[in-house]
PDB file of C-alpha atoms in Angstrom:
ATOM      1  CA  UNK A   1     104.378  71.391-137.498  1.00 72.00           C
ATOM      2  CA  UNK A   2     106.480  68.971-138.914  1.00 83.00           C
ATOM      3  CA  UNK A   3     108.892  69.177-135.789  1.00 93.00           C
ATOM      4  CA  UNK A   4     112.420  68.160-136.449  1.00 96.00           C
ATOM      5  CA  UNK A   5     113.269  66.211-139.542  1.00 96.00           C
ATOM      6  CA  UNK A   6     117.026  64.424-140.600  1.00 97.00           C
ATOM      7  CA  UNK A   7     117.437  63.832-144.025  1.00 97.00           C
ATOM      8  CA  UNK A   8     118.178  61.075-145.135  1.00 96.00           C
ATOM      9  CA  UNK A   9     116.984  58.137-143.045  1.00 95.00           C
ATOM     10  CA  UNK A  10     119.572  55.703-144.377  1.00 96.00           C
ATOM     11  CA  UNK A  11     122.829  55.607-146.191  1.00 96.00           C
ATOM     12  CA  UNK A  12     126.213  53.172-146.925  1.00 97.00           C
ATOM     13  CA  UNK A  13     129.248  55.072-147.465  1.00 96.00           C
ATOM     14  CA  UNK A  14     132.736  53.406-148.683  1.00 97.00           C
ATOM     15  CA  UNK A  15     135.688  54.519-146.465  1.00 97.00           C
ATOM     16  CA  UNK A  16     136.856  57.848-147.792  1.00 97.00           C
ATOM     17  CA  UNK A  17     133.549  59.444-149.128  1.00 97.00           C
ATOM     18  CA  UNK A  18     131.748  62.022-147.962  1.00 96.00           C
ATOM     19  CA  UNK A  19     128.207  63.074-147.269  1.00 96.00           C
ATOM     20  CA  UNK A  20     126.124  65.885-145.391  1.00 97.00           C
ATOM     21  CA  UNK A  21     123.439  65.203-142.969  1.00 98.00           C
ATOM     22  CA  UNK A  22     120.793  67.484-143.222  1.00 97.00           C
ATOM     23  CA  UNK A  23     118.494  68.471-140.017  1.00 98.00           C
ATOM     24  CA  UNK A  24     115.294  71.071-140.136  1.00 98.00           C
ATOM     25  CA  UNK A  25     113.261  72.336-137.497  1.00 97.00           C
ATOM     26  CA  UNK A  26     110.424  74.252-138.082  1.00 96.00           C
ATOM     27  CA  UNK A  27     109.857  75.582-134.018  1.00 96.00           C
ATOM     28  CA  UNK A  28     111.927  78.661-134.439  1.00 95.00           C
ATOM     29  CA  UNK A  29     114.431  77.138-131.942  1.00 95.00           C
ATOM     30  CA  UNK A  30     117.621  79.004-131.189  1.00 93.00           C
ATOM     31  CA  UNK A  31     119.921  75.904-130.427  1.00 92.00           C
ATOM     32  CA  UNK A  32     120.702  73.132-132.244  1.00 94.00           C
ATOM     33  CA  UNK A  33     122.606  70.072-131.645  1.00 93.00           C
ATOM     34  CA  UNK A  34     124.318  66.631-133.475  1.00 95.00           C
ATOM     35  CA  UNK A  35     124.216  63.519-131.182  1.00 95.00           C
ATOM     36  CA  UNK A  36     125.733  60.154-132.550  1.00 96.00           C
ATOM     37  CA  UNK A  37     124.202  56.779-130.583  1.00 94.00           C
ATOM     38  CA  UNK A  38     126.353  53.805-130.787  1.00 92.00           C
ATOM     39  CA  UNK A  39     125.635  50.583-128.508  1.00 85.00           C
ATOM     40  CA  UNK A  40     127.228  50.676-125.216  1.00 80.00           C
ATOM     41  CA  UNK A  41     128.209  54.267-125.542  1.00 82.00           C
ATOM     42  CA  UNK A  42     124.789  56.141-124.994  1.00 84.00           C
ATOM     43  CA  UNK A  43     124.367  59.420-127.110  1.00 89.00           C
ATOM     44  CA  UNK A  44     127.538  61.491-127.382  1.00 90.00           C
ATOM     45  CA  UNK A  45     127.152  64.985-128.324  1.00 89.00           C
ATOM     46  CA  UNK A  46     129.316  65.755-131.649  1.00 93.00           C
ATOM     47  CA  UNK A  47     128.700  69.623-132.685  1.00 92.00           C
ATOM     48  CA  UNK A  48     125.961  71.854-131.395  1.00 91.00           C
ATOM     49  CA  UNK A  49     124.655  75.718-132.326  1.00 92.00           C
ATOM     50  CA  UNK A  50     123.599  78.159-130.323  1.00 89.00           C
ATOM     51  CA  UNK A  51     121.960  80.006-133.117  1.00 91.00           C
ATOM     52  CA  UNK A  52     122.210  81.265-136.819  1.00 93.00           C
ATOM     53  CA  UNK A  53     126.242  81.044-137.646  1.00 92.00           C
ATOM     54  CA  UNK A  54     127.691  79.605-134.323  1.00 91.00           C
ATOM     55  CA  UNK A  55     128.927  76.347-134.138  1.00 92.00           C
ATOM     56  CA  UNK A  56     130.434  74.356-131.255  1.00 89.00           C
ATOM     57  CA  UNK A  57     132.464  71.505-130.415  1.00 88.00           C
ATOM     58  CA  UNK A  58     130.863  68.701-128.150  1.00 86.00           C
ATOM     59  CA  UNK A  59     132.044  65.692-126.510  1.00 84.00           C
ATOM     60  CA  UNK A  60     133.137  63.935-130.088  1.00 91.00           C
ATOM     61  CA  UNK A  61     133.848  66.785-132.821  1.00 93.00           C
ATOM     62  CA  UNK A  62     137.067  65.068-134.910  1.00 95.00           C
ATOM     63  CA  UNK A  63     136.207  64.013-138.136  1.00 96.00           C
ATOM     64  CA  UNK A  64     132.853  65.773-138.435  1.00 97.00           C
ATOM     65  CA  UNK A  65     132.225  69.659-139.693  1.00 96.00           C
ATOM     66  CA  UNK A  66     128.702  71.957-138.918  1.00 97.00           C
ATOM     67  CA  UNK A  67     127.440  74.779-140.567  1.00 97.00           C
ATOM     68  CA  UNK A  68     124.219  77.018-139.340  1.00 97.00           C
ATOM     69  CA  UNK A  69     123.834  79.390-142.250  1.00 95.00           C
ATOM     70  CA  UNK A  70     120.018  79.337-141.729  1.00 96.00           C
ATOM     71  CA  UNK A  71     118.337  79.436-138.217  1.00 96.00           C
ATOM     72  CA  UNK A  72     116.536  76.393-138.933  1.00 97.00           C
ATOM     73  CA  UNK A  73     118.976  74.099-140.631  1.00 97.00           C
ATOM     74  CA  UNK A  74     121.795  72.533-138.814  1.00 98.00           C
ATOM     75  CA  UNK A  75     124.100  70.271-141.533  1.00 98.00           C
ATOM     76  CA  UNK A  76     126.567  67.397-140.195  1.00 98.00           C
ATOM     77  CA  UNK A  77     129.756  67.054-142.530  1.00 97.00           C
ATOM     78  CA  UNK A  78     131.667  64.146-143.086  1.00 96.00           C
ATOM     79  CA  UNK A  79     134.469  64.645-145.194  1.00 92.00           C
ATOM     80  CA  UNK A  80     136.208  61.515-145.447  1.00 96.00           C
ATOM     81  CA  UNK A  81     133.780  59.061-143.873  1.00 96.00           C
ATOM     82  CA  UNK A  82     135.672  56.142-141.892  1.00 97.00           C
ATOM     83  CA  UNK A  83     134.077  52.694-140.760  1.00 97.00           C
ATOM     84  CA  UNK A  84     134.731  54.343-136.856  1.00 96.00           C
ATOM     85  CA  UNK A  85     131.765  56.518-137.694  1.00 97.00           C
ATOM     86  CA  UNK A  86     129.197  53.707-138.358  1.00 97.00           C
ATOM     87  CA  UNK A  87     126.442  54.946-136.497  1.00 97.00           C
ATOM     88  CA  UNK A  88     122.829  56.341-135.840  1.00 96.00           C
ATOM     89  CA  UNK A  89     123.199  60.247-135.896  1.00 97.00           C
ATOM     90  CA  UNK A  90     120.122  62.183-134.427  1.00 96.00           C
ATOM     91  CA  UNK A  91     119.500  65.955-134.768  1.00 96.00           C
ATOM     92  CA  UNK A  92     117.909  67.714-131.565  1.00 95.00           C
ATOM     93  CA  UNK A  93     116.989  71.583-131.288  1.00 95.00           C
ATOM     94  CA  UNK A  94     115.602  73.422-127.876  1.00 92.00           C
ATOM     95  CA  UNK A  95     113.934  77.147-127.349  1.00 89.00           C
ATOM     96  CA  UNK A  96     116.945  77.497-124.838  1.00 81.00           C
ATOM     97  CA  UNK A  97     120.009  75.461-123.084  1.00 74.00           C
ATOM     98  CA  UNK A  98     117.160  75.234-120.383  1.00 75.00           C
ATOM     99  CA  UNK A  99     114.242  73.638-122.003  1.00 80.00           C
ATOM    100  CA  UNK A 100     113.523  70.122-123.598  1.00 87.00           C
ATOM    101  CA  UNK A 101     115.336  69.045-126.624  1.00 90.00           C
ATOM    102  CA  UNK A 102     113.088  67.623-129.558  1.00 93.00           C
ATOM    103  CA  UNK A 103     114.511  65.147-131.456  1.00 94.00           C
ATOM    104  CA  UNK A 104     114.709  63.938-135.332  1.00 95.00           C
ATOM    105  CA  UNK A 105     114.073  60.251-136.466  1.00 94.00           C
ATOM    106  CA  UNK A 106     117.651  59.269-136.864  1.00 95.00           C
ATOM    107  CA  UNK A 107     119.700  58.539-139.735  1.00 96.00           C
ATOM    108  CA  UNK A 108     121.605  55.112-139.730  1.00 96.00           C
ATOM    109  CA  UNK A 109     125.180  55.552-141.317  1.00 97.00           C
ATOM    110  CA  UNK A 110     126.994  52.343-142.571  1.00 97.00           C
ATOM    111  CA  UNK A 111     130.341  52.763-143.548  1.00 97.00           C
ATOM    112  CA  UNK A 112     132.143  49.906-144.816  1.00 96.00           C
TER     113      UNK A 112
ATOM    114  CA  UNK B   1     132.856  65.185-118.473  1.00 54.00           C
ATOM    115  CA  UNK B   2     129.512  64.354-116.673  1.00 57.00           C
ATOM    116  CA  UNK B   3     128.216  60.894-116.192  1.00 79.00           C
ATOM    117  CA  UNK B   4     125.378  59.417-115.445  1.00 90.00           C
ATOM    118  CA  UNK B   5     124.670  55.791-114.157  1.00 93.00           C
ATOM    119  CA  UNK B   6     121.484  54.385-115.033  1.00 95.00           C
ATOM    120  CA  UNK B   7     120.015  51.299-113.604  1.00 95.00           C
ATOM    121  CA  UNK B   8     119.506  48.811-114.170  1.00 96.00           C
ATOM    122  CA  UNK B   9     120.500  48.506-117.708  1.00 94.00           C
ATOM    123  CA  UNK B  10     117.647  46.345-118.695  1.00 95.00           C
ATOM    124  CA  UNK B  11     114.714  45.403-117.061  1.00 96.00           C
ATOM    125  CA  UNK B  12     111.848  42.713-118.432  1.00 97.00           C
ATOM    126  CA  UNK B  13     108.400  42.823-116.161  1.00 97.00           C
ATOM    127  CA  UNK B  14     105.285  41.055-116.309  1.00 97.00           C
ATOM    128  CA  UNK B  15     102.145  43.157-117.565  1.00 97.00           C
ATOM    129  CA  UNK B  16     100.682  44.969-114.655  1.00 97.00           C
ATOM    130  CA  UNK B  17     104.157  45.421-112.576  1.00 97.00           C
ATOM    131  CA  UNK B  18     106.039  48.469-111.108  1.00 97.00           C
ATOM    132  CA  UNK B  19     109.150  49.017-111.642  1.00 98.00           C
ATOM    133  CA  UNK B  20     111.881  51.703-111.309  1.00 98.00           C
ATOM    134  CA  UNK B  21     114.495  53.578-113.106  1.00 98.00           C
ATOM    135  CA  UNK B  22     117.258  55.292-111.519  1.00 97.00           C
ATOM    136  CA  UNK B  23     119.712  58.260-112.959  1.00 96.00           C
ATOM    137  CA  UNK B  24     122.804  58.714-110.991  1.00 94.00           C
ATOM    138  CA  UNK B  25     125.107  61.397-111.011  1.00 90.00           C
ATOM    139  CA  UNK B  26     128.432  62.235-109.013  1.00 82.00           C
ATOM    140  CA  UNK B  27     127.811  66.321-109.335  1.00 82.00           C
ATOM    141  CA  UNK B  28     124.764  68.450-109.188  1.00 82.00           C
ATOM    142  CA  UNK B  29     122.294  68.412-111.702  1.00 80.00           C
ATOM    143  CA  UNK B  30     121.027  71.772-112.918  1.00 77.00           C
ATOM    144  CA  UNK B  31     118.400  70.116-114.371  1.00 84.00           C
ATOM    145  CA  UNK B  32     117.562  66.425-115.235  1.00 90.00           C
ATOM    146  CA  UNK B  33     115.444  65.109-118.498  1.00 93.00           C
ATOM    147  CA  UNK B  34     114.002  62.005-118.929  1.00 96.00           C
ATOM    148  CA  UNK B  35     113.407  60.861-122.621  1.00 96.00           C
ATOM    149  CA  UNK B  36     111.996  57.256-124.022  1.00 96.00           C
ATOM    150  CA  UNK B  37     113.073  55.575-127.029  1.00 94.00           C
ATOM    151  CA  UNK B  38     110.966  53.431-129.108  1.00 90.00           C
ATOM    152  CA  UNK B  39     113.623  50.923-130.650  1.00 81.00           C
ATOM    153  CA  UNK B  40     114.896  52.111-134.668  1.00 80.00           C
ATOM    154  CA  UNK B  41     112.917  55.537-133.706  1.00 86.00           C
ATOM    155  CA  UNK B  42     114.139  59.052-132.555  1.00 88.00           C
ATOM    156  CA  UNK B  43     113.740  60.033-128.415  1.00 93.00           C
ATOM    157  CA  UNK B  44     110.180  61.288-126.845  1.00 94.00           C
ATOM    158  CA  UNK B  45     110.612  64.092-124.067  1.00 94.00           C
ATOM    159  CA  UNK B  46     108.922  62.895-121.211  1.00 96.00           C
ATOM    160  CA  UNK B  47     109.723  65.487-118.174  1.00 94.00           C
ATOM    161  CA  UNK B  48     111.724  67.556-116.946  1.00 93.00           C
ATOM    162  CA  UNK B  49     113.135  68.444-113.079  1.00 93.00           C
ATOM    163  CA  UNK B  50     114.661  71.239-111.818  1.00 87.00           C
ATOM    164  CA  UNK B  51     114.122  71.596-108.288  1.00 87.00           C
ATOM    165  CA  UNK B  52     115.413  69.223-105.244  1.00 88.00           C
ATOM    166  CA  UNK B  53     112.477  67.261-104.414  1.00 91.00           C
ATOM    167  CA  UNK B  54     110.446  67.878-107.461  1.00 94.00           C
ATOM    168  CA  UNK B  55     108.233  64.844-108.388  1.00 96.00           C
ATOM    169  CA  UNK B  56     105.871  65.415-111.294  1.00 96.00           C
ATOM    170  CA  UNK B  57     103.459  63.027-112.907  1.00 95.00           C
ATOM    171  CA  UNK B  58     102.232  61.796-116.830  1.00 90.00           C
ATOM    172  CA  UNK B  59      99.822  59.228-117.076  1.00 90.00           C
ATOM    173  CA  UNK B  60     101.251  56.058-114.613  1.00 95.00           C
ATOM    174  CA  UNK B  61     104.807  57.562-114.862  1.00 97.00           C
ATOM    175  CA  UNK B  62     106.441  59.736-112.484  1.00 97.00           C
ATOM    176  CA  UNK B  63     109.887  60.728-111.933  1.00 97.00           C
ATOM    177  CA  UNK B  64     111.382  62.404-108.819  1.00 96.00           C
ATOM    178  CA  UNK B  65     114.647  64.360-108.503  1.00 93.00           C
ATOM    179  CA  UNK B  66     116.117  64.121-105.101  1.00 90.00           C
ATOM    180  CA  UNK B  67     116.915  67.109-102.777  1.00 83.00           C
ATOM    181  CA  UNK B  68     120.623  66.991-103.349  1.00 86.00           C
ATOM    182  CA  UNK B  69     119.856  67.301-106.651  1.00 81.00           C
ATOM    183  CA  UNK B  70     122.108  63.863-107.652  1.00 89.00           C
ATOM    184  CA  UNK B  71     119.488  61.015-108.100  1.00 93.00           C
ATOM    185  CA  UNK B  72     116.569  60.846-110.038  1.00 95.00           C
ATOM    186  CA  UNK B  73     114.260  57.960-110.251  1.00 97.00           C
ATOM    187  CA  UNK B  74     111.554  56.956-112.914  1.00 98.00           C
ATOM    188  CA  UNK B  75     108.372  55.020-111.830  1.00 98.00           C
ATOM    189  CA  UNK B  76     105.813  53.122-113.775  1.00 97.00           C
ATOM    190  CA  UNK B  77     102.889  51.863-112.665  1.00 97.00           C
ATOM    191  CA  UNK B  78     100.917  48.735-113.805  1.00 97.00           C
ATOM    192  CA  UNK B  79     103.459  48.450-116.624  1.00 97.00           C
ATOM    193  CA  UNK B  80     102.358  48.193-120.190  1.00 96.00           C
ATOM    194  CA  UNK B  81     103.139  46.886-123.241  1.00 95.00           C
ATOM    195  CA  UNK B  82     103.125  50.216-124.827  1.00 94.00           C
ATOM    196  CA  UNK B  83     105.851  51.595-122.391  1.00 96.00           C
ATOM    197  CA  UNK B  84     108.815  48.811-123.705  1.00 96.00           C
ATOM    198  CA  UNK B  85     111.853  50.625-125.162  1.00 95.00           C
ATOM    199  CA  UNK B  86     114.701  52.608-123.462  1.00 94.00           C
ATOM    200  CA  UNK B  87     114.333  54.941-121.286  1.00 96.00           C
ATOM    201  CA  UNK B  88     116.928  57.767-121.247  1.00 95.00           C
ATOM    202  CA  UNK B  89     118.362  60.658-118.792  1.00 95.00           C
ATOM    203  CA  UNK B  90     120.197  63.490-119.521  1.00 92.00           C
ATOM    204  CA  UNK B  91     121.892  66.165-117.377  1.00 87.00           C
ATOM    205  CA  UNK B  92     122.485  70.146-118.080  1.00 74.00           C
ATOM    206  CA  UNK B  93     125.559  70.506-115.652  1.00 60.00           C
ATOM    207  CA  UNK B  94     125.735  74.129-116.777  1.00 58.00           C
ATOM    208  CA  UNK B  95     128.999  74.870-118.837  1.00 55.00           C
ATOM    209  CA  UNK B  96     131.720  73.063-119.770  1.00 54.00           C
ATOM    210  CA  UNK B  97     133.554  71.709-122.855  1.00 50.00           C
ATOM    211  CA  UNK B  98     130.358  70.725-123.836  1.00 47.00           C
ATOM    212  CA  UNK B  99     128.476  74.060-123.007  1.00 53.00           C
ATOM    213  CA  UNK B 100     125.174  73.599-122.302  1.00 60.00           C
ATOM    214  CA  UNK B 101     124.089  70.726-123.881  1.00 68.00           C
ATOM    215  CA  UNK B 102     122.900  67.432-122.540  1.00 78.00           C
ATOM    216  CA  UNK B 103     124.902  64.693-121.429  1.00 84.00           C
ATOM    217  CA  UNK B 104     122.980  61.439-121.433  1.00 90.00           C
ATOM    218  CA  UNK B 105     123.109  57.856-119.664  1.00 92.00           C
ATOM    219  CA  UNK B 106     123.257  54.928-121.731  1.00 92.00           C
ATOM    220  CA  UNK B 107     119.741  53.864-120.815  1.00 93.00           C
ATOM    221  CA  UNK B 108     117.455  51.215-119.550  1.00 95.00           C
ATOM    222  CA  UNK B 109     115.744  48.869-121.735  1.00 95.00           C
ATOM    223  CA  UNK B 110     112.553  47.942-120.906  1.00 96.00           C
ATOM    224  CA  UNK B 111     110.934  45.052-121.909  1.00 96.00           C
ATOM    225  CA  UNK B 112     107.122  44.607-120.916  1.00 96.00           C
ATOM    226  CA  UNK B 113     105.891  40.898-121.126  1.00 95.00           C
ATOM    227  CA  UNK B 114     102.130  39.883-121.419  1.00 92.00           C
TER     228      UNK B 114
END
């Protein structure tokens, strides 16, 4: 099992372009969650799913879109990327809201 | 939203030392999560509590989750250098604007010197 993997590991982005973050779990997992980790601020929960075609809001949602259209893909939107979201963006799934999340790598987002 | 209060916020032991971890939070914790981070690298699920009191064990690290269900500590034993990086918890506080998912502390960094 490859787990959970975030494509793509790295990218720089000039202020107003966009780009699509691309997590894939292969452990059948019902949920499905975007975390962004900045310094000082911890992980900060941005979108989540709940399964195939449900989206959520977290903690940090403006600025960002999600879309579930296959149980085990989970994209992150940016639609007009801004320097403010400079950051490492990790992908998690979980079986349930009451079991472990796994996490993805990380992909570090520069935009300047 | 929840918060949790880790301490300290980083640590740096000799090779061979104990040392704790604690997770703070000001409401219940329906369950608490403890994750490590190698630095530039994704998190590592190390355990999970549910229960007040519950203490469970991996290798030289064990965690406890008090019986209010507000505190949990993380303890390592004869520290290594393969346990340096952050150390992470996160809370399920049941619903709210957040539903279900985690909310995390900002982490200890552990450094482990020879």
């Amino acid at each position: 099992n490859a787990g959970v993997t975030q494509t793509p590991k790295f990218r720089v982005l000039k202020t107003g372009q966009s780009m699509t973050l691309l997590c894939a779990q292969d452990m059948n997992h019902e949920y499905m969650y975007w975390y962004r980790q900045d310094p000082g601020m911890g992980l900060r929960l941005i979108h989540y799913s709940v399964g195939e075609g449900t989206t959520a809001k977290g903690e940090v949602p403006d600025g960002y879109n999600v879309s579930r259209l296959k149980k085990q893909n989970f994209l992150l939107g940016l639609e007009s990327a801004a320097p403010s979201q400079t950051s490492v963006y990790f992908c998690a799934s979980s079986y349930s809201s009451y079991n472990e999340q796994f996490f993805g790598p990380g992909t570090r987002l520069t935009v300047l | 939203s929840q918060e949790l209060e880790q301490s300290p916020q980083s640590l740096i032991v000799q090779e061979g030392k104990n040392l704790t971890i604690n997770c703070t939070s000001s409401k219940t914790l329906y369950g608490l999560y403890w994750y490590k981070q190698k630095y530039g690298e994704g998190l590592i699920f190390l355990m999970m509590l549910q229960k007040g009191g519950e203490e469970k064990s991996h290798e030289k690290i064990t965690a406890k989750l008090d019986e209010k269900k507000q505190q949990s500590s993380l303890h390592i034993t004869a520290s290594q250098p393969s346990h340096a990086g952050i150390y992470l918890c996160g809370a399920d506080i049941g619903y709210s604007n957040s539903g279900y998912a985690l909310n995390f502390g900002k982490g200890t960094s552990l450094l482990v010197t020879p």
